[in-house]
Tab-separated table of C-alpha atoms and ligand atoms in Angstrom:
chain	number	residue	atom	x	y	z
A	1	MET	CA	0.000	0.000	0.000
A	2	THR	CA	1.208	3.509	-0.786
A	3	THR	CA	0.795	5.531	2.373
A	4	ILE	CA	1.146	9.278	2.631
A	5	HIS	CA	3.345	10.269	5.577
A	6	ARG	CA	4.093	13.942	5.836
A	7	SER	CA	3.653	15.270	9.362
A	8	ALA	CA	3.041	14.420	12.985
A	9	ASP	CA	0.433	11.820	13.830
A	10	HIS	CA	-3.055	12.610	15.043
A	11	PRO	CA	-5.718	10.373	16.587
A	12	ARG	CA	-9.237	10.033	15.138
A	13	PRO	CA	-10.098	12.940	12.771
A	14	SER	CA	-12.063	15.790	14.273
A	15	PRO	CA	-13.061	18.815	12.247
A	16	GLN	CA	-12.190	22.139	13.815
A	17	GLY	CA	-13.379	25.518	12.686
A	18	THR	CA	-11.383	28.657	12.343
A	19	GLY	CA	-12.804	32.153	12.492
A	20	ARG	CA	-14.340	32.995	9.115
A	21	ARG	CA	-16.385	35.926	7.873
A	22	SER	CA	-20.059	35.209	7.940
A	23	ARG	CA	-23.515	36.585	8.724
A	24	GLY	CA	-23.430	40.363	8.753
A	25	GLY	CA	-19.629	40.420	8.426
A	26	THR	CA	-18.921	38.862	11.831
A	27	LEU	CA	-16.538	35.950	12.197
A	28	THR	CA	-18.102	32.514	11.806
A	29	ASP	CA	-17.763	30.302	14.800
A	30	HIS	CA	-17.106	26.747	13.666
A	31	ARG	CA	-20.339	25.725	15.395
A	32	ASP	CA	-22.179	28.081	13.037
A	33	LEU	CA	-20.502	26.464	10.069
A	34	HIS	CA	-21.513	23.031	11.336
A	35	ALA	CA	-25.094	24.212	11.692
A	36	PHE	CA	-24.921	25.666	8.171
A	37	ILE	CA	-23.624	22.346	6.801
A	38	ALA	CA	-26.291	20.356	8.643
A	39	GLY	CA	-29.078	22.252	6.907
A	40	LEU	CA	-27.380	22.569	3.512
A	41	PRO	CA	-29.036	20.569	0.684
A	42	LYS	CA	-26.377	18.153	-0.571
A	43	ALA	CA	-25.551	15.464	-3.129
A	44	GLU	CA	-23.501	12.380	-2.228
A	45	LEU	CA	-21.675	10.729	-5.130
A	46	HIS	CA	-19.472	8.144	-3.433
A	47	VAL	CA	-21.146	6.053	-0.774
A	48	HIS	CA	-21.381	2.273	-0.564
A	49	HIS	CA	-24.637	0.426	0.030
A	50	VAL	CA	-23.453	-2.106	2.618
A	51	GLY	CA	-20.892	0.363	3.958
A	52	SER	CA	-23.752	2.704	4.879
A	53	ALA	CA	-25.395	0.247	7.274
A	54	SER	CA	-25.716	2.191	10.531
A	55	PRO	CA	-25.342	0.446	13.920
A	56	ARG	CA	-29.150	0.459	14.049
A	57	ILE	CA	-29.409	-1.336	10.687
A	58	VAL	CA	-26.538	-3.730	11.504
A	59	SER	CA	-28.208	-4.600	14.811
A	60	GLU	CA	-31.493	-5.288	13.092
A	61	LEU	CA	-29.851	-7.495	10.461
A	62	ALA	CA	-27.721	-9.281	13.076
A	63	ALA	CA	-30.851	-9.955	15.134
A	64	ARG	CA	-32.435	-11.527	12.031
A	65	HIS	CA	-29.329	-13.696	11.530
A	66	PRO	CA	-27.946	-14.455	15.032
A	67	ASP	CA	-25.227	-16.858	13.790
A	68	SER	CA	-23.234	-13.869	12.458
A	69	LYS	CA	-19.924	-12.790	14.050
A	70	VAL	CA	-20.857	-9.105	13.678
A	71	PRO	CA	-21.553	-7.586	17.124
A	72	THR	CA	-25.045	-6.214	17.677
A	73	ASP	CA	-24.106	-3.852	20.496
A	74	PRO	CA	-23.377	-0.379	19.007
A	75	GLU	CA	-20.462	0.136	21.455
A	76	ALA	CA	-18.825	-3.124	20.415
A	77	LEU	CA	-19.327	-2.065	16.796
A	78	VAL	CA	-17.050	0.951	17.301
A	79	ASP	CA	-14.159	-1.410	18.100
A	80	TYR	CA	-15.209	-3.813	15.372
A	81	PHE	CA	-15.085	-0.894	12.913
A	82	THR	CA	-11.505	0.080	13.804
A	83	PHE	CA	-9.215	-1.086	11.026
A	84	THR	CA	-5.532	-1.931	10.974
A	85	ASP	CA	-5.288	-1.460	7.201
A	86	PHE	CA	-7.319	-1.635	3.986
A	87	ALA	CA	-7.282	-5.456	3.881
A	88	HIS	CA	-8.681	-5.603	7.407
A	89	PHE	CA	-11.384	-3.130	6.396
A	90	ILE	CA	-12.425	-5.388	3.490
A	91	ASP	CA	-12.578	-8.436	5.824
A	92	VAL	CA	-14.901	-6.589	8.174
A	93	TYR	CA	-16.897	-5.193	5.245
A	94	LEU	CA	-17.508	-8.723	3.953
A	95	SER	CA	-18.694	-9.872	7.373
A	96	VAL	CA	-21.422	-7.224	7.116
A	97	VAL	CA	-22.155	-8.324	3.537
A	98	ASP	CA	-22.766	-11.794	5.021
A	99	LEU	CA	-25.623	-10.328	7.063
A	100	ILE	CA	-27.600	-9.539	3.929
A	101	ARG	CA	-29.227	-12.793	2.998
A	102	THR	CA	-32.730	-12.173	1.715
A	103	PRO	CA	-34.418	-9.682	-0.628
A	104	GLU	CA	-36.151	-8.246	2.447
A	105	ASP	CA	-32.700	-7.581	4.019
A	106	VAL	CA	-31.707	-5.763	0.819
A	107	ARG	CA	-34.861	-3.666	0.878
A	108	LEU	CA	-34.497	-2.816	4.575
A	109	LEU	CA	-30.868	-1.791	4.149
A	110	THR	CA	-31.569	0.363	1.093
A	111	TYR	CA	-34.608	2.100	2.536
A	112	GLU	CA	-32.919	2.792	5.903
A	113	VAL	CA	-29.772	4.105	4.197
A	114	ALA	CA	-31.993	6.545	2.303
A	115	ARG	CA	-33.585	7.624	5.573
A	116	ASP	CA	-30.129	8.345	7.046
A	117	LEU	CA	-29.158	10.337	3.936
A	118	ALA	CA	-32.386	12.339	4.049
A	119	ARG	CA	-31.703	13.264	7.700
A	120	GLN	CA	-28.537	14.996	6.462
A	121	GLN	CA	-30.432	16.928	3.805
A	122	VAL	CA	-29.001	14.728	1.060
A	123	ARG	CA	-31.311	15.369	-1.891
A	124	TYR	CA	-29.519	13.072	-4.317
A	125	ALA	CA	-27.197	10.103	-3.853
A	126	GLU	CA	-25.423	7.686	-6.157
A	127	LEU	CA	-25.174	4.543	-4.081
A	128	THR	CA	-22.482	2.011	-5.013
A	129	ILE	CA	-23.966	-1.467	-4.914
A	130	THR	CA	-22.110	-4.745	-5.450
A	131	PRO	CA	-24.788	-7.083	-6.832
A	132	PHE	CA	-22.263	-9.891	-7.332
A	133	SER	CA	-21.768	-10.165	-3.551
A	134	SER	CA	-25.485	-10.739	-3.088
A	135	THR	CA	-26.177	-13.040	-6.037
A	136	ARG	CA	-23.189	-15.235	-5.197
A	137	ARG	CA	-24.605	-15.580	-1.667
A	138	GLY	CA	-27.812	-16.971	-3.119
A	139	ILE	CA	-30.116	-13.958	-3.402
A	140	ASP	CA	-32.207	-14.276	-6.532
A	141	GLU	CA	-31.134	-11.637	-9.070
A	142	ARG	CA	-34.675	-10.574	-10.013
A	143	ALA	CA	-35.668	-10.283	-6.344
A	144	PHE	CA	-32.489	-8.272	-5.642
A	145	MET	CA	-33.302	-5.732	-8.378
A	146	ASP	CA	-36.912	-5.474	-7.242
A	147	ALA	CA	-35.810	-4.873	-3.630
A	148	ILE	CA	-33.476	-1.970	-4.448
A	149	GLU	CA	-35.965	-0.416	-6.867
A	150	ASP	CA	-38.827	-0.732	-4.405
A	151	ALA	CA	-36.724	0.974	-1.718
A	152	ARG	CA	-35.595	3.683	-4.172
A	153	LYS	CA	-39.159	4.589	-5.114
A	154	ALA	CA	-40.373	4.531	-1.508
A	155	ALA	CA	-37.435	6.688	-0.376
A	156	GLU	CA	-38.080	9.291	-3.059
A	157	ALA	CA	-41.794	9.416	-2.251
A	158	GLU	CA	-41.390	9.443	1.535
A	159	PHE	CA	-38.108	11.279	2.148
A	160	GLY	CA	-37.709	13.292	-1.060
A	161	THR	CA	-34.217	11.821	-1.573
A	162	VAL	CA	-33.484	10.735	-5.131
A	163	LEU	CA	-31.323	7.599	-5.331
A	164	ARG	CA	-29.380	6.296	-8.294
A	165	TRP	CA	-27.190	3.186	-8.482
A	166	CYS	CA	-23.587	2.495	-9.422
A	167	PHE	CA	-22.993	-1.262	-9.816
A	168	ASP	CA	-19.368	-2.056	-8.998
A	169	ILE	CA	-17.134	-5.015	-9.739
A	170	PRO	CA	-15.435	-6.312	-6.560
A	171	GLY	CA	-12.119	-6.541	-8.398
A	172	GLU	CA	-10.417	-8.968	-6.041
A	173	ALA	CA	-13.178	-11.511	-6.711
A	174	GLY	CA	-11.783	-11.864	-10.239
A	175	LEU	CA	-13.097	-11.719	-13.774
A	176	GLU	CA	-16.011	-13.985	-12.906
A	177	SER	CA	-17.331	-11.142	-10.749
A	178	ALA	CA	-16.737	-8.674	-13.587
A	179	GLU	CA	-18.718	-10.828	-16.016
A	180	GLU	CA	-21.572	-11.266	-13.559
A	181	THR	CA	-21.671	-7.541	-12.726
A	182	VAL	CA	-21.728	-6.398	-16.338
A	183	ARG	CA	-24.384	-8.979	-17.154
A	184	LEU	CA	-26.630	-7.766	-14.336
A	185	ALA	CA	-26.009	-4.155	-15.377
A	186	THR	CA	-26.725	-4.547	-19.075
A	187	ASP	CA	-29.385	-7.270	-19.378
A	188	ASP	CA	-32.525	-5.330	-20.325
A	189	ARG	CA	-34.705	-7.734	-18.348
A	190	LEU	CA	-32.762	-7.109	-15.151
A	191	ARG	CA	-31.135	-3.695	-15.370
A	192	PRO	CA	-32.827	-1.483	-12.778
A	193	GLU	CA	-34.261	1.887	-13.797
A	194	GLY	CA	-32.102	3.689	-11.224
A	195	LEU	CA	-28.777	2.387	-12.584
A	196	VAL	CA	-26.569	5.178	-13.967
A	197	SER	CA	-22.966	4.052	-13.625
A	198	PHE	CA	-20.451	1.238	-13.465
A	199	GLY	CA	-17.599	1.001	-10.963
A	200	LEU	CA	-14.720	-1.073	-9.660
A	201	GLY	CA	-14.039	-1.447	-5.936
A	202	GLY	CA	-12.184	-3.497	-3.357
A	203	PRO	CA	-8.416	-3.700	-2.944
A	204	GLU	CA	-6.224	-2.229	-5.698
A	205	ILE	CA	-2.974	-3.991	-4.808
A	206	GLY	CA	-2.610	-7.054	-7.042
A	207	VAL	CA	-5.763	-6.138	-8.980
A	208	PRO	CA	-4.603	-4.310	-12.136
A	209	ARG	CA	-7.248	-2.053	-13.689
A	210	PRO	CA	-6.583	-2.819	-17.405
A	211	GLN	CA	-7.975	-6.375	-17.157
A	212	PHE	CA	-11.438	-4.867	-16.600
A	213	LYS	CA	-11.452	-2.906	-19.871
A	214	PRO	CA	-13.755	-5.286	-21.805
A	215	TYR	CA	-16.350	-5.134	-19.014
A	216	PHE	CA	-16.247	-1.335	-18.823
A	217	ASP	CA	-16.494	-1.177	-22.626
A	218	ARG	CA	-19.720	-3.194	-22.489
A	219	ALA	CA	-21.157	-1.123	-19.645
A	220	ILE	CA	-20.292	2.146	-21.418
A	221	ALA	CA	-21.777	0.843	-24.672
A	222	ALA	CA	-24.979	0.171	-22.715
A	223	GLY	CA	-25.095	3.830	-21.665
A	224	LEU	CA	-23.547	3.635	-18.201
A	225	HIS	CA	-21.033	6.144	-16.857
A	226	SER	CA	-17.585	4.930	-15.780
A	227	VAL	CA	-16.619	5.647	-12.154
A	228	PRO	CA	-13.913	3.221	-10.948
A	229	HIS	CA	-12.048	3.521	-7.667
A	230	ALA	CA	-8.380	4.274	-8.367
A	231	GLY	CA	-5.393	5.697	-6.532
A	232	GLU	CA	-6.953	5.004	-3.141
A	233	THR	CA	-4.288	2.605	-1.869
A	234	THR	CA	-1.931	2.571	-4.844
A	235	GLY	CA	-0.127	5.262	-6.772
A	236	PRO	CA	-0.980	7.587	-9.650
A	237	GLU	CA	-0.343	4.904	-12.277
A	238	THR	CA	-3.610	3.239	-11.196
A	239	VAL	CA	-5.451	6.498	-11.871
A	240	TRP	CA	-3.849	6.713	-15.320
A	241	ASP	CA	-4.994	3.120	-15.956
A	242	ALA	CA	-8.530	3.996	-14.890
A	243	LEU	CA	-8.551	6.960	-17.277
A	244	THR	CA	-6.920	5.184	-20.198
A	245	HIS	CA	-8.407	1.701	-20.027
A	246	LEU	CA	-11.667	2.180	-18.137
A	247	ARG	CA	-12.483	5.657	-19.528
A	248	ALA	CA	-13.218	6.991	-16.046
A	249	GLU	CA	-15.502	10.056	-16.076
A	250	ARG	CA	-14.984	10.572	-12.351
A	251	VAL	CA	-12.405	8.850	-10.172
A	252	GLY	CA	-13.282	7.212	-6.843
A	253	HIS	CA	-10.776	8.719	-4.374
A	254	GLY	CA	-7.801	9.332	-6.690
A	255	THR	CA	-5.946	10.192	-3.498
A	256	HIS	CA	-2.431	9.407	-4.695
A	257	SER	CA	-2.821	11.504	-7.852
A	258	PHE	CA	-0.973	14.221	-5.962
A	259	GLN	CA	2.257	12.278	-6.532
A	260	ASP	CA	2.181	13.031	-10.258
A	261	PRO	CA	2.000	16.688	-11.381
A	262	LYS	CA	1.191	15.634	-14.967
A	263	LEU	CA	-1.786	13.662	-13.711
A	264	LEU	CA	-3.016	16.618	-11.661
A	265	ALA	CA	-2.793	18.822	-14.753
A	266	HIS	CA	-4.609	16.208	-16.851
A	267	LEU	CA	-7.449	15.841	-14.334
A	268	ALA	CA	-7.819	19.621	-14.185
A	269	GLU	CA	-7.624	20.189	-17.933
A	270	HIS	CA	-10.131	17.451	-18.760
A	271	ARG	CA	-12.373	18.347	-15.818
A	272	ILE	CA	-12.335	14.795	-14.449
A	273	PRO	CA	-13.605	15.113	-10.891
A	274	LEU	CA	-12.194	13.297	-7.897
A	275	GLU	CA	-14.641	11.815	-5.407
A	276	VAL	CA	-12.732	12.675	-2.254
A	277	CYS	CA	-13.571	10.871	1.006
A	278	PRO	CA	-11.158	12.316	3.605
A	279	THR	CA	-12.107	10.363	6.729
A	280	SER	CA	-12.235	7.081	4.805
A	281	ASN	CA	-8.604	7.608	3.791
A	282	ILE	CA	-7.613	7.966	7.447
A	283	ALA	CA	-9.736	5.032	8.641
A	284	THR	CA	-8.258	2.629	6.075
A	285	ARG	CA	-4.806	4.132	6.716
A	286	ALA	CA	-4.348	5.136	3.090
A	287	VAL	CA	-3.409	8.585	4.464
A	288	ARG	CA	-1.887	8.977	7.908
A	289	THR	CA	-3.552	12.151	9.160
A	290	LEU	CA	-6.124	14.633	7.904
A	291	ASP	CA	-3.495	17.357	7.901
A	292	GLU	CA	-1.566	15.296	5.365
A	293	HIS	CA	-4.588	14.815	3.112
A	294	PRO	CA	-3.968	16.134	-0.435
A	295	LEU	CA	-7.442	17.710	-0.827
A	296	LYS	CA	-5.993	21.221	-0.852
A	297	GLU	CA	-3.404	20.282	-3.465
A	298	PHE	CA	-6.194	19.028	-5.721
A	299	VAL	CA	-8.102	22.283	-5.415
A	300	GLU	CA	-4.964	24.345	-5.970
A	301	ALA	CA	-4.252	22.291	-9.098
A	302	GLY	CA	-7.677	23.311	-10.434
A	303	ILE	CA	-9.272	19.874	-10.128
A	304	VAL	CA	-13.020	19.609	-9.559
A	305	VAL	CA	-13.440	17.864	-6.218
A	306	THR	CA	-16.543	16.444	-4.594
A	307	ILE	CA	-16.825	15.581	-0.916
A	308	ASN	CA	-18.173	12.176	0.062
A	309	SER	CA	-18.489	9.772	2.963
A	310	ASP	CA	-17.693	6.312	1.397
A	311	ASP	CA	-18.705	3.930	4.247
A	312	PRO	CA	-19.858	6.411	6.892
A	313	PRO	CA	-20.770	4.301	9.955
A	314	MET	CA	-17.755	2.066	9.437
A	315	PHE	CA	-15.506	5.129	9.393
A	316	GLY	CA	-17.275	6.932	12.246
A	317	THR	CA	-18.359	9.754	9.975
A	318	ASP	CA	-21.210	11.118	7.917
A	319	LEU	CA	-21.475	13.507	4.991
A	320	ASP	CA	-21.930	16.543	7.226
A	321	ASN	CA	-18.692	15.697	9.012
A	322	GLU	CA	-16.870	15.262	5.683
A	323	TYR	CA	-17.954	18.773	4.649
A	324	ALA	CA	-16.756	20.103	8.004
A	325	VAL	CA	-13.406	18.378	7.478
A	326	ALA	CA	-13.155	19.822	3.957
A	327	ALA	CA	-14.056	23.307	5.218
A	328	ARG	CA	-11.203	23.097	7.691
A	329	LEU	CA	-8.660	21.716	5.218
A	330	LEU	CA	-9.621	24.310	2.597
A	331	ASP	CA	-10.374	27.139	5.029
A	332	LEU	CA	-13.856	27.680	3.617
A	333	ASP	CA	-16.698	29.883	4.766
A	334	GLU	CA	-20.370	29.205	4.034
A	335	ARG	CA	-20.137	30.304	0.402
A	336	GLY	CA	-17.107	28.046	-0.114
A	337	VAL	CA	-18.940	25.085	1.394
A	338	ALA	CA	-22.003	25.808	-0.758
A	339	SER	CA	-19.770	25.911	-3.814
A	340	LEU	CA	-18.336	22.475	-2.918
A	341	ALA	CA	-21.892	21.161	-2.556
A	342	LYS	CA	-22.713	22.524	-6.017
A	343	ASN	CA	-19.682	20.746	-7.506
A	344	ALA	CA	-21.286	17.441	-6.536
A	345	VAL	CA	-24.584	18.412	-8.138
A	346	ASP	CA	-22.852	19.622	-11.306
A	347	VAL	CA	-20.848	16.438	-11.895
A	348	SER	CA	-23.562	14.036	-10.794
A	349	PHE	CA	-25.466	11.870	-13.265
A	350	LEU	CA	-28.792	13.422	-12.358
A	351	ASP	CA	-30.815	14.956	-15.197
A	352	GLU	CA	-30.585	18.725	-15.806
A	353	PRO	CA	-33.955	19.670	-14.251
A	354	GLY	CA	-33.004	17.723	-11.133
A	355	LYS	CA	-29.624	19.450	-10.955
A	356	ALA	CA	-31.226	22.880	-11.407
A	357	ARG	CA	-33.662	22.172	-8.576
A	358	ILE	CA	-30.920	21.224	-6.077
A	359	ARG	CA	-28.645	24.107	-7.156
A	360	GLY	CA	-31.605	26.439	-6.581
A	361	GLU	CA	-32.167	24.972	-3.129
A	362	ILE	CA	-28.483	25.421	-2.226
A	363	ASP	CA	-28.528	29.063	-3.386
A	364	ALA	CA	-31.768	29.860	-1.575
A	365	TYR	CA	-30.573	28.223	1.643
A	366	THR	CA	-27.197	30.003	1.531
A	367	SER	CA	-28.727	33.421	0.816
A	368	ALA	CA	-31.237	33.010	3.641
A	369	TRP	CA	-28.467	31.905	6.028
A	370	LEU	CA	-26.228	34.844	5.174
A	371	ALA	CA	-28.982	37.458	5.128
A	372	PRO	CA	-28.323	40.153	7.761
B	401	LIG	O1	-18.505	-10.582	-2.134
B	401	LIG	C1	-17.553	-11.358	-2.217
B	401	LIG	O2	-17.705	-12.562	-2.082
B	401	LIG	C2	-16.171	-10.839	-2.437
B	401	LIG	C3	-15.141	-11.716	-2.663
B	401	LIG	C4	-13.855	-11.211	-2.828
B	401	LIG	C5	-13.602	-9.855	-2.748
B	401	LIG	C6	-14.662	-9.003	-2.501
B	401	LIG	C7	-14.394	-7.570	-2.373
B	401	LIG	O3	-13.285	-7.130	-2.589
B	401	LIG	C8	-15.481	-6.678	-1.978
B	401	LIG	C9	-15.005	-5.285	-1.747
B	401	LIG	C10	-16.146	-4.326	-1.603
B	401	LIG	O4	-15.710	-3.212	-0.884
B	401	LIG	C11	-16.534	-2.157	-1.260
B	401	LIG	N1	-15.921	-0.934	-0.767
B	401	LIG	C12	-16.414	-0.227	0.245
B	401	LIG	N2	-15.626	0.815	0.496
B	401	LIG	C13	-14.607	0.766	-0.362
B	401	LIG	C14	-13.485	1.598	-0.578
B	401	LIG	O5	-13.221	2.602	0.107
B	401	LIG	N3	-12.636	1.241	-1.567
B	401	LIG	C15	-12.857	0.159	-2.326
B	401	LIG	N4	-13.924	-0.656	-2.171
B	401	LIG	C16	-14.786	-0.360	-1.190
B	401	LIG	C17	-16.679	-2.290	-2.740
B	401	LIG	O6	-17.892	-1.770	-3.189
B	401	LIG	C18	-16.618	-3.799	-2.944
B	401	LIG	O7	-17.874	-4.320	-3.107
B	401	LIG	C19	-15.948	-9.481	-2.358
B	402	ZN	ZN1	-15.510	3.740	-2.106
């Protein structure tokens, strides 16, 4: 694993505010900025389905399936969700995947994840789902698609949160998983209405990106957008591979891009956004401390960045906290945070009327907040 080590160590990340100009020209207390973020309409572009299972959802699933090794007690879950490295994170992640055994589990998870997003004023989310992990565990493919679609429609009607899907290949599971994922994503009889993109997740070490080119070609030919993870735990060459071979339109993480100035310039020039997930990078130990996170270097290089939560309960975070972290790293006031939130809307795969509606909400909320 390529790990960024640049300054003194810190414990668990905690966003801190600095004085910033705000309402009526006074300095913004960081508590004000947190309150602003909490009410800000947002879009989340990089968040995993199973990785979004809150302690409440995990407990409910574990109670349904008591033979699981996943603890049901929320306090024990905090320890369980402390990772020694990325490989350990994936082991724990798969133990939670093992809790999802029936279409009703899939529906519960999806619907409850939408409820948690709505609580944070998330108006639109692209949820990364790994259908291979469920179908290989015996969930019927038709029932799986119906469960996510049923939850999507209910969530939009009841919470007002629009969900879309990214189906990702769990790369370490091999080309069999790639074939199965692209089949599920492109078969007209199965492909869910909410599916907009195609991804690649799991460990990067020992899982070269180019081998997945034929599967991305098929997904792209079927109208899906390409959004692989790359440069999370390996270097900039993986990001180049994702751009060249997988035709990435956005890059999941892209953290180690900062090691290659030519790559930074390319991402900026071609307006290829990075889906940045700061706390995730600390929790999986891809980056040592938040102060060493390259977010600011990306912005200074002119790259479009979006702020995301990845696997929020597993990383002890949520989207609001990720915006607070970004505000601190980039020294942003309310307008700066609102502009970050609009980046995510702009580069999302939502239709134009939907984007215009959320942009309008962000502007109206920000103006009302800053009004004297
Ligand atoms: O489901 C299986 O049986 C299976 C077998 C072998 C390997 C895998 C995986 O590698 C699954 C990885 C899983 O992790 C998800 N994920 C969540 N957060 C991240 C992240 O920060 N970076 C990369 N992957 C992540 C991803 O969606 C994969 O589904 C599974
Ligand atoms: Zn991810």
